[in-house]
Coordinates of C-alpha atoms and ligand atoms in Angstrom, one line a residue:
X1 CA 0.0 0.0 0.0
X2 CA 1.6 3.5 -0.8
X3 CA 2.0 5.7 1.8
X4 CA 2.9 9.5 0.1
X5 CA 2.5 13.0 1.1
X6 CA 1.7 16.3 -1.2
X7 CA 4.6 18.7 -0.4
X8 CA 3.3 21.4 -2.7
X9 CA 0.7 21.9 -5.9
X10 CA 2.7 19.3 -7.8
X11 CA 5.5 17.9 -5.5
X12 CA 5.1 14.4 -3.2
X13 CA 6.8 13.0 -0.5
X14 CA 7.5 9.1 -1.8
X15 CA 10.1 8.3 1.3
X16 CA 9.7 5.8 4.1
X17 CA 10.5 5.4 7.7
X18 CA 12.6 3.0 9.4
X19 CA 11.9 1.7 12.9
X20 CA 13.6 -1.5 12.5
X21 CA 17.6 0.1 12.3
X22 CA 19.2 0.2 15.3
X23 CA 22.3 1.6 14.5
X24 CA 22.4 4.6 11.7
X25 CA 25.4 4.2 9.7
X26 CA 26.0 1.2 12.3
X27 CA 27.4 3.2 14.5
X28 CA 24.8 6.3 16.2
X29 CA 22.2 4.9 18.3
X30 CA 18.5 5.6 17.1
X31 CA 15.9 4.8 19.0
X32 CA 13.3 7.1 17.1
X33 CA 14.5 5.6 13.6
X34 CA 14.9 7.7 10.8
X35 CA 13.2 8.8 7.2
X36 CA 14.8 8.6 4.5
X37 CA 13.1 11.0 2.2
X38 CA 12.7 10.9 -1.3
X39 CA 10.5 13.4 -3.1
X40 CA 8.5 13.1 -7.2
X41 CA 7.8 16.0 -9.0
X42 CA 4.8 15.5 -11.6
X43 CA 5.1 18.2 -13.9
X44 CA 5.2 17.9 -17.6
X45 CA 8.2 15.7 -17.1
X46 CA 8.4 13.4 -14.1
X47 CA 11.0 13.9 -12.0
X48 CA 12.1 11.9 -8.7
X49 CA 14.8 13.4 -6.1
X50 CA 16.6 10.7 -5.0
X51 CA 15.9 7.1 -3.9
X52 CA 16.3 5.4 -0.3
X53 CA 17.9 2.7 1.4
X54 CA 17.0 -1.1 0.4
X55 CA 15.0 -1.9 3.6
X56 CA 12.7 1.1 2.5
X57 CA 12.6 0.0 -1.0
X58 CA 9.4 -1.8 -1.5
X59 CA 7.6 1.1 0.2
X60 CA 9.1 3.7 -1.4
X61 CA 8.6 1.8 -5.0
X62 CA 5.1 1.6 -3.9
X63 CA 4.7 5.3 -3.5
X64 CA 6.5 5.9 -6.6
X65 CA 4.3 3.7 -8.8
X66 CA 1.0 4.9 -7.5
X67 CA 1.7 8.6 -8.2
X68 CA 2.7 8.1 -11.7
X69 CA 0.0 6.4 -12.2
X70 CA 0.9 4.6 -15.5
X71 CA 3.0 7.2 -17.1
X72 CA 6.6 6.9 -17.1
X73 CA 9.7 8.1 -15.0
X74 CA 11.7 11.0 -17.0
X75 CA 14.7 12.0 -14.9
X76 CA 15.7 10.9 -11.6
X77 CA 18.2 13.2 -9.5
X78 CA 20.4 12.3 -7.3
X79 CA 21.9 15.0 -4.8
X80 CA 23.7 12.4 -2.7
X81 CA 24.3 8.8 -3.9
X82 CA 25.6 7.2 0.0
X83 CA 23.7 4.0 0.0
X84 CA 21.2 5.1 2.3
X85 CA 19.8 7.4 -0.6
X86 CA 20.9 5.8 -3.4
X87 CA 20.8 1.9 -2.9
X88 CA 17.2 2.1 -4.9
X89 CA 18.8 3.6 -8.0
X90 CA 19.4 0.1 -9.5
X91 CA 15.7 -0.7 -8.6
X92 CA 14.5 2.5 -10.3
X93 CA 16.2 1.7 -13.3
X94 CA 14.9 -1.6 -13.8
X95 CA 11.3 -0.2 -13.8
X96 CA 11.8 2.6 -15.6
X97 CA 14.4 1.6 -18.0
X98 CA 14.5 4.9 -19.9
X99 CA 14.8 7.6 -16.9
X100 CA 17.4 10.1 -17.1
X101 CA 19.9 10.1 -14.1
X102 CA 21.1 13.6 -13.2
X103 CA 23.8 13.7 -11.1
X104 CA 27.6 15.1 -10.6
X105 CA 30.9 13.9 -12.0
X106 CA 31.6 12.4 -8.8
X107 CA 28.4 10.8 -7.7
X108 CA 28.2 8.8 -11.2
X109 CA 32.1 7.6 -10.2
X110 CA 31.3 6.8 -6.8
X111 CA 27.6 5.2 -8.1
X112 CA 30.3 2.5 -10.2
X113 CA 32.6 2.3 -7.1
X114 CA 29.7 1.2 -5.7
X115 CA 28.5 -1.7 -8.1
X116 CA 25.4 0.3 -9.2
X117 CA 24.9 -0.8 -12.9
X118 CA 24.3 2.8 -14.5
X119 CA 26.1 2.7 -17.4
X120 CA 24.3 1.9 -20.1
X121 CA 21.6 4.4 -19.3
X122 CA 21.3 8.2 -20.1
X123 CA 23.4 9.9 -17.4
X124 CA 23.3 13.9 -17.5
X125 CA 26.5 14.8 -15.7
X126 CA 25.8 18.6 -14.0
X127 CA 28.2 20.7 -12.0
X128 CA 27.8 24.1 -10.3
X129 CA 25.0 26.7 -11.8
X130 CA 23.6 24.6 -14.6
X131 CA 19.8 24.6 -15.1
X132 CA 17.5 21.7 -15.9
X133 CA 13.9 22.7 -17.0
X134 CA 10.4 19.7 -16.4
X135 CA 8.1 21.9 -18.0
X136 CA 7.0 24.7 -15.6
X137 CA 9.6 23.9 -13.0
X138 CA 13.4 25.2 -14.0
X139 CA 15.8 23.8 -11.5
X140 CA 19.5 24.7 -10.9
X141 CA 22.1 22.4 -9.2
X142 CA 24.4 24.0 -6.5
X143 CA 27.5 21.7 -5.6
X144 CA 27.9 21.1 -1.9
X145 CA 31.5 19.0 -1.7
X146 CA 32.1 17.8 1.5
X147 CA 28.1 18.4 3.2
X148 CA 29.2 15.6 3.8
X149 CA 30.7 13.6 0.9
X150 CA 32.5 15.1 -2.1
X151 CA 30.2 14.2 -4.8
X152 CA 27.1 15.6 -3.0
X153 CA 25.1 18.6 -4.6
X154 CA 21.7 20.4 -3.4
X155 CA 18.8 21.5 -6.1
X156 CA 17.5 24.7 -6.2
X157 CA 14.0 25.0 -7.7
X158 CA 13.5 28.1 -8.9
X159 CA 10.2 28.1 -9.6
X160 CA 8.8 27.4 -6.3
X161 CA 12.1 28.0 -4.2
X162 CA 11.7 24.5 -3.2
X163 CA 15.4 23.6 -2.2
X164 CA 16.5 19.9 -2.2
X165 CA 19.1 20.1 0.9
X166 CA 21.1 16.3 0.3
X167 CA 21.7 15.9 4.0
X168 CA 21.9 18.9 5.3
X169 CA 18.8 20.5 7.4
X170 CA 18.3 16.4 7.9
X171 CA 17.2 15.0 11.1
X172 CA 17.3 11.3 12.9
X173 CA 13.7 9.8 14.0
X174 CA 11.4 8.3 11.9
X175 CA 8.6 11.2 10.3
X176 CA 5.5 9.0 11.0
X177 CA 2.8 10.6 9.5
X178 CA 4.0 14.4 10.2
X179 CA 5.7 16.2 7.2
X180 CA 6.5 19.0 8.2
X181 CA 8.4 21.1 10.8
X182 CA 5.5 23.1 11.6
X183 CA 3.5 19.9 12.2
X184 CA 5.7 19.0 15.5
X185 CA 7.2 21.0 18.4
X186 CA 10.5 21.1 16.6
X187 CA 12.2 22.8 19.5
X188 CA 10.8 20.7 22.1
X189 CA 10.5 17.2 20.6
X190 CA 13.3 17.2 18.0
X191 CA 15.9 19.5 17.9
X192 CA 17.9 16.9 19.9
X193 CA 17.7 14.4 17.5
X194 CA 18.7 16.9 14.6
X195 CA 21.4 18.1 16.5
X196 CA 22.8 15.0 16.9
X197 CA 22.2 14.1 13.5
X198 CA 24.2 16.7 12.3
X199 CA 27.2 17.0 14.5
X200 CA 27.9 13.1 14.2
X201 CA 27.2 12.8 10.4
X202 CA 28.4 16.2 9.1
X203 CA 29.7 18.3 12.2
X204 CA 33.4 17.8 11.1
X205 CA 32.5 19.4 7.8
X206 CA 31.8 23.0 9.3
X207 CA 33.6 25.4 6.6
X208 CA 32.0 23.7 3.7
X209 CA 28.8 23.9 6.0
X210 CA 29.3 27.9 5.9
X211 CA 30.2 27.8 2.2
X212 CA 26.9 26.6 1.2
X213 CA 25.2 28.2 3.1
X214 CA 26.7 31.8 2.3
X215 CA 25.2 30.5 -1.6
X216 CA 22.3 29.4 -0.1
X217 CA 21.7 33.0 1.4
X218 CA 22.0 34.5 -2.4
X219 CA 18.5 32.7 -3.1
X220 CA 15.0 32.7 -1.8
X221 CA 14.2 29.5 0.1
X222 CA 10.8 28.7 0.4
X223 CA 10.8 25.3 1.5
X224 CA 14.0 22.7 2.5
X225 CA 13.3 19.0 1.5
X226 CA 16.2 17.5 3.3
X227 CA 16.9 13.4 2.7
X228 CA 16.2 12.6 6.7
X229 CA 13.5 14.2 9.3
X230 CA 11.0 17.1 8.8
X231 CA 10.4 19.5 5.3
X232 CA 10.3 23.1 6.2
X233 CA 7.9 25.6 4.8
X234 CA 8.3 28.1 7.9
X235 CA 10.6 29.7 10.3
X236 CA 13.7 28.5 8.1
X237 CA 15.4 30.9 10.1
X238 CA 15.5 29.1 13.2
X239 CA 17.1 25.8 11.7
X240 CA 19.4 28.4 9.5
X241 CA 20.6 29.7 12.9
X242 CA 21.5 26.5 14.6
X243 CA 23.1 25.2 11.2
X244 CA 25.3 28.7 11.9
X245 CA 26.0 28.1 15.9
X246 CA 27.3 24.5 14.9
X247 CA 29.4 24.7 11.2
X248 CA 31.1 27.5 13.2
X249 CA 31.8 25.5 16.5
X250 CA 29.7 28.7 18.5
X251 CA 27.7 27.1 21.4
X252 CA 24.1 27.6 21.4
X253 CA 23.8 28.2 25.0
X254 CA 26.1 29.0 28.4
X255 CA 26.0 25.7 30.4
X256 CA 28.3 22.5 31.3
X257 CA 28.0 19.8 30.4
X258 CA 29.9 17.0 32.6
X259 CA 31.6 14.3 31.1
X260 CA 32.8 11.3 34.0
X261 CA 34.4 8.2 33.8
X262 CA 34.2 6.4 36.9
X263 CA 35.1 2.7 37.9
X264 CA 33.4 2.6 41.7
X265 CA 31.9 6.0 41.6
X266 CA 34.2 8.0 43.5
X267 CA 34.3 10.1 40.5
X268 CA 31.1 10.2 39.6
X269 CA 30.4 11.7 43.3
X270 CA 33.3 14.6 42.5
X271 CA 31.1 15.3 39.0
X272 CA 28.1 15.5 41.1
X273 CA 29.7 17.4 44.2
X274 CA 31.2 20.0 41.2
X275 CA 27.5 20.2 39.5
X276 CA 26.1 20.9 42.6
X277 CA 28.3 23.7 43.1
X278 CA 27.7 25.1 39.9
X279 CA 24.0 25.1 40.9
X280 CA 24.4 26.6 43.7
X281 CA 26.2 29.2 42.7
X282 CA 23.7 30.3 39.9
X283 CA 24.6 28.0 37.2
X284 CA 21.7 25.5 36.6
X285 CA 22.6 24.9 32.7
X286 CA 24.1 21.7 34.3
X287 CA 24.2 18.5 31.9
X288 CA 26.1 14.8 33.8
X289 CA 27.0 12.2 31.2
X290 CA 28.6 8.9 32.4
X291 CA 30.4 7.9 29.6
X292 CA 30.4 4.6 30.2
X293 CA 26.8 4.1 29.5
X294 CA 26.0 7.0 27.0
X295 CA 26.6 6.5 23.6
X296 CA 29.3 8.9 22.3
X297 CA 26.8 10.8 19.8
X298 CA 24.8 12.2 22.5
X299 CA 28.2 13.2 24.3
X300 CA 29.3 15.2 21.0
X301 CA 25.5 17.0 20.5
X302 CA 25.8 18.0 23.8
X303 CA 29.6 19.8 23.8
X304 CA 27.9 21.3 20.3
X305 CA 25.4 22.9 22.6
X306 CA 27.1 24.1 25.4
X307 CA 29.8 26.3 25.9
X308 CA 31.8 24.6 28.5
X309 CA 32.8 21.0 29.7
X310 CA 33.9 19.7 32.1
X311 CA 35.8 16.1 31.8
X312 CA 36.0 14.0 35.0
X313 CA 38.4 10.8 34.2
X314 CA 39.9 7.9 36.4
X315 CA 43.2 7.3 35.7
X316 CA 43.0 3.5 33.7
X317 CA 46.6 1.9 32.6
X318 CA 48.7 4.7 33.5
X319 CA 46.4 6.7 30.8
X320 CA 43.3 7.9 30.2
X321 CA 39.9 6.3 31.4
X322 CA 39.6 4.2 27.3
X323 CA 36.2 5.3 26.7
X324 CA 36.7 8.9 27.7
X325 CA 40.0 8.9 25.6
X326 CA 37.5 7.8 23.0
X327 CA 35.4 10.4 23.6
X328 CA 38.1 12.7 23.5
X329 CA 39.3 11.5 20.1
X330 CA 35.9 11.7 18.6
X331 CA 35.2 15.5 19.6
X332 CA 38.8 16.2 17.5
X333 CA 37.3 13.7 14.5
X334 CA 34.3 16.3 14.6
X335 CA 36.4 19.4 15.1
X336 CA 34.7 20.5 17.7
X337 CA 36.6 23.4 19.1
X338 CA 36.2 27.1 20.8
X339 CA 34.4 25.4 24.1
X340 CA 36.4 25.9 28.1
X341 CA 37.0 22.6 29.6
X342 CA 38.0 21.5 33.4
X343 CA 39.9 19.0 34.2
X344 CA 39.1 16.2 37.1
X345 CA 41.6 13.8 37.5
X346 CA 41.3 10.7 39.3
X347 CA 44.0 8.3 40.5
X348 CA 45.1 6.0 42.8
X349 CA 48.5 5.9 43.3
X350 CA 49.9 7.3 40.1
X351 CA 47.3 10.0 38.6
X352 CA 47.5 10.7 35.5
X353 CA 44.8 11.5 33.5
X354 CA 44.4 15.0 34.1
X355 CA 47.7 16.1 32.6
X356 CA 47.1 13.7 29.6
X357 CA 43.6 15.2 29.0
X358 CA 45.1 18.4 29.1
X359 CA 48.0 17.2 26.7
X360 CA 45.3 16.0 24.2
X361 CA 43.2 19.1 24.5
X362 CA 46.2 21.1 23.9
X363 CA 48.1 19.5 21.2
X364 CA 45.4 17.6 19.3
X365 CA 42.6 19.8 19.3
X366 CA 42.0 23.7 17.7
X367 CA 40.3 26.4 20.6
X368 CA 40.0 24.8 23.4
X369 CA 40.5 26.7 26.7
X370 CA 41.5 24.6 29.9
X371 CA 41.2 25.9 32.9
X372 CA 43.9 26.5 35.0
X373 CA 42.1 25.3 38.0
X374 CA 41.6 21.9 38.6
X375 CA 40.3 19.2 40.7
X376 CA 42.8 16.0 41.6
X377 CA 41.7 13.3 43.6
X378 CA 43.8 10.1 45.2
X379 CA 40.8 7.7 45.1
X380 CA 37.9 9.6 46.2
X381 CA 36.4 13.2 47.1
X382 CA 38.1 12.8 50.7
X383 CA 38.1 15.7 53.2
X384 CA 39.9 18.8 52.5
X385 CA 39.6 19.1 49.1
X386 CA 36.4 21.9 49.4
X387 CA 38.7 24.7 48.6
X388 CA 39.7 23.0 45.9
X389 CA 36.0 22.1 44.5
X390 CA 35.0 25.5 44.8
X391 CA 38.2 26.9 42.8
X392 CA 37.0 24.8 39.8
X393 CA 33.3 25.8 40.0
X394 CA 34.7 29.3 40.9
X395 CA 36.9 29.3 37.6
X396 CA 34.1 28.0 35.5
X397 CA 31.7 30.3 36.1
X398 CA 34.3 33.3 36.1
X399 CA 35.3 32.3 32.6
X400 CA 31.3 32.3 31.2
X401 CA 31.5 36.1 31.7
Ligands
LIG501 FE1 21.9 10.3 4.7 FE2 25.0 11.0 3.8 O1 23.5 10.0 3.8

């Protein structure tokens, strides 16, 4: 049974939602699945925006066959060709044998790298500020390297200001029914999720973030169909906003969050003592993570967010606590940078992890500020070391100024 939405006069949502994934890329937890979104224009050519992933092929075949309703498939566009858009091309083909592919230079090599049997079929190879005309819809193609593969472009209908975004303005959890932004409580119920959809999958990528972004501000948007999560029709601004704050590593907000490793809890109970502190003390922007048992993409959409961090680690193998260290090397994979960490070291006879953290903060990543101050403990938050407590959460909120 199709399942489609009407995105404007002429334009459909033929996508489908995946509850069954667990893993998005196999890697980022999601336990609101995902959409993968794939959009037919019916004007006097028929035109379909990209495909979907193979478990959402049958459905999304469906939704394409009922709309045309008999008549055939003329072009099929393709503004990002990584398998979870573009594993249905093959499938597309074989039903509609004589559809035009539009797509870039690189997406067609990376479509053969893939084992995708285009060749053989009309490929229309575009690049940067050509145009494309269905009928009453005239179309240009705007390259967006790197948002977040190299061969990826966005499509800007001109007609309608309709803009095809590829990945970016995309969001993890499933659409269900709702279409569009203004159909939800965005900001309540799934700015998290788009957040951490976007720091994880395309956060390292924040310059050529800002670079299409600076072209997309030369036109007028009316709508963004991204490949993942909600279309927008209004208050574009807000999401343009929070693409800003994040390619450009600016927090969103002042708060902490607290990042702790802990093997028996001892340093769990300095991260508590320190967020208490902060609370006290006016600051109730307060965020605790254990790492152990919070999956690193939550960890990176929260340092996105906030403008400082605190990172709490035991002392494991001379070195730091492993999955911290992971954490650590996964905010510099994401070039996360311009946010004020403190440091709380934890060891039991030779403690190390502080001056490492600080090592790795220094050296490795770009704009981090550590604090001077910082908490050490021998084991646990024994007596005495108040002074010391209230230094850090002195320093912290000093530095927010
Ligand atoms: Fe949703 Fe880069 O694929």
């Amino acid at each position: 049974m199709y399942c489609v939405r009407n995105v404007t006069e002429d334009l459909y949502w033929v996508g489908a939602n995946d509850h069954r994934l667990a893993l998005f890329e196999n890697i980022h937890p999601i336990p609101r699945g995902v959409s993968y979104n794939a959009y037919l224009l019916l004007d006097e050519k028929s035109v379909l925006f990209d495909t979907v992933d193979w478990s959402a092929c049958r459905q999304f075949l469906e939704n394409v066959e009922h709309l045309l309703g008999g008549r055939g498939l003329d072009y099929l566009v393709i503004n990002h060709m990584e398998p979870d858009h573009g594993a249905s091309i093959e499938e597309i083909l074989l039903r509609y044998p004589k559809v035009k592919i539009i797509s870039t230079e690189k997406a067609f090599m990376l479509m053969r790298q893939f084992g995708f049997q285009v060749d053989g079929h009309e490929l229309i190879e575009v690049k940067e500020g050509d145009t494309q005309s269905f009928g009453k819809h005239v179309v240009t193609f705007v390259a967006a390297p790197m948002v977040h593969w190299p061969e990826a472009m966005v499509t800007f209908d001109t007609t309608n200001g309709v803009l095809f975004s590829a990945d970016a303005f995309g969001s993890f959890g499933a659409l269900d029914g709702k279409l569009f932004a203004d159909e939800v409580d965005f900001d309540r119920d799934w700015i998290d999720d788009a957040r951490r959809y976007y720091t994880n999958i395309v956060g390292k990528y924040g310059p050529h973030v800002m670079h299409l972004l600076k072209k997309a501000g030369t036109i007028d948007i009316k709508m963004l169909c991204p490949l993942h999560g909600p279309v927008w029709r209004e208050n574009i601004p807000y999401l343009l906003d929070k693409y800003v704050h994040w390619a450009t590593y600016e927090p969103e907000e002042k708060g902490v969050v607290v990042a702790y490793a802990s093997m028996y809890g001892n340093t769990e109970a300095a991260a508590q003592a320190l967020a208490s502190k902060l609370c006290e003390k006016g600051m109730t922007n307060v965020w605790l993570y254990d790492v152990s048992n919070t999956h690193v993409s939550y960890l990176i959409s929260e340092t996105f967010r906030l403008s400082h961090v605190v990172l709490a680690s035991v002392t494991y193998n001379l070195g730091i606590y492993p999955v911290m260290y992971g954490f650590l090397q996964d905010m510099k994979a994401l070039n996360l940078q311009k946010r004020t960490v403190a440091i709380v070291e934890n060891g039991s006879w030779a403690c190390k992890s502080g001056d490492l953290m600080q090592k790795f903060l220094d050296d490795e990543m770009k704009g981090m500020t550590v604090l001077n101050e910082r908490l050490s403990l021998a084991s646990s938050l024994g007596e005495g070391k108040e002074a010391e407590l209230d230094a850090l959460a002195n320093a912290i909120l000093a530095s927010m100024q």
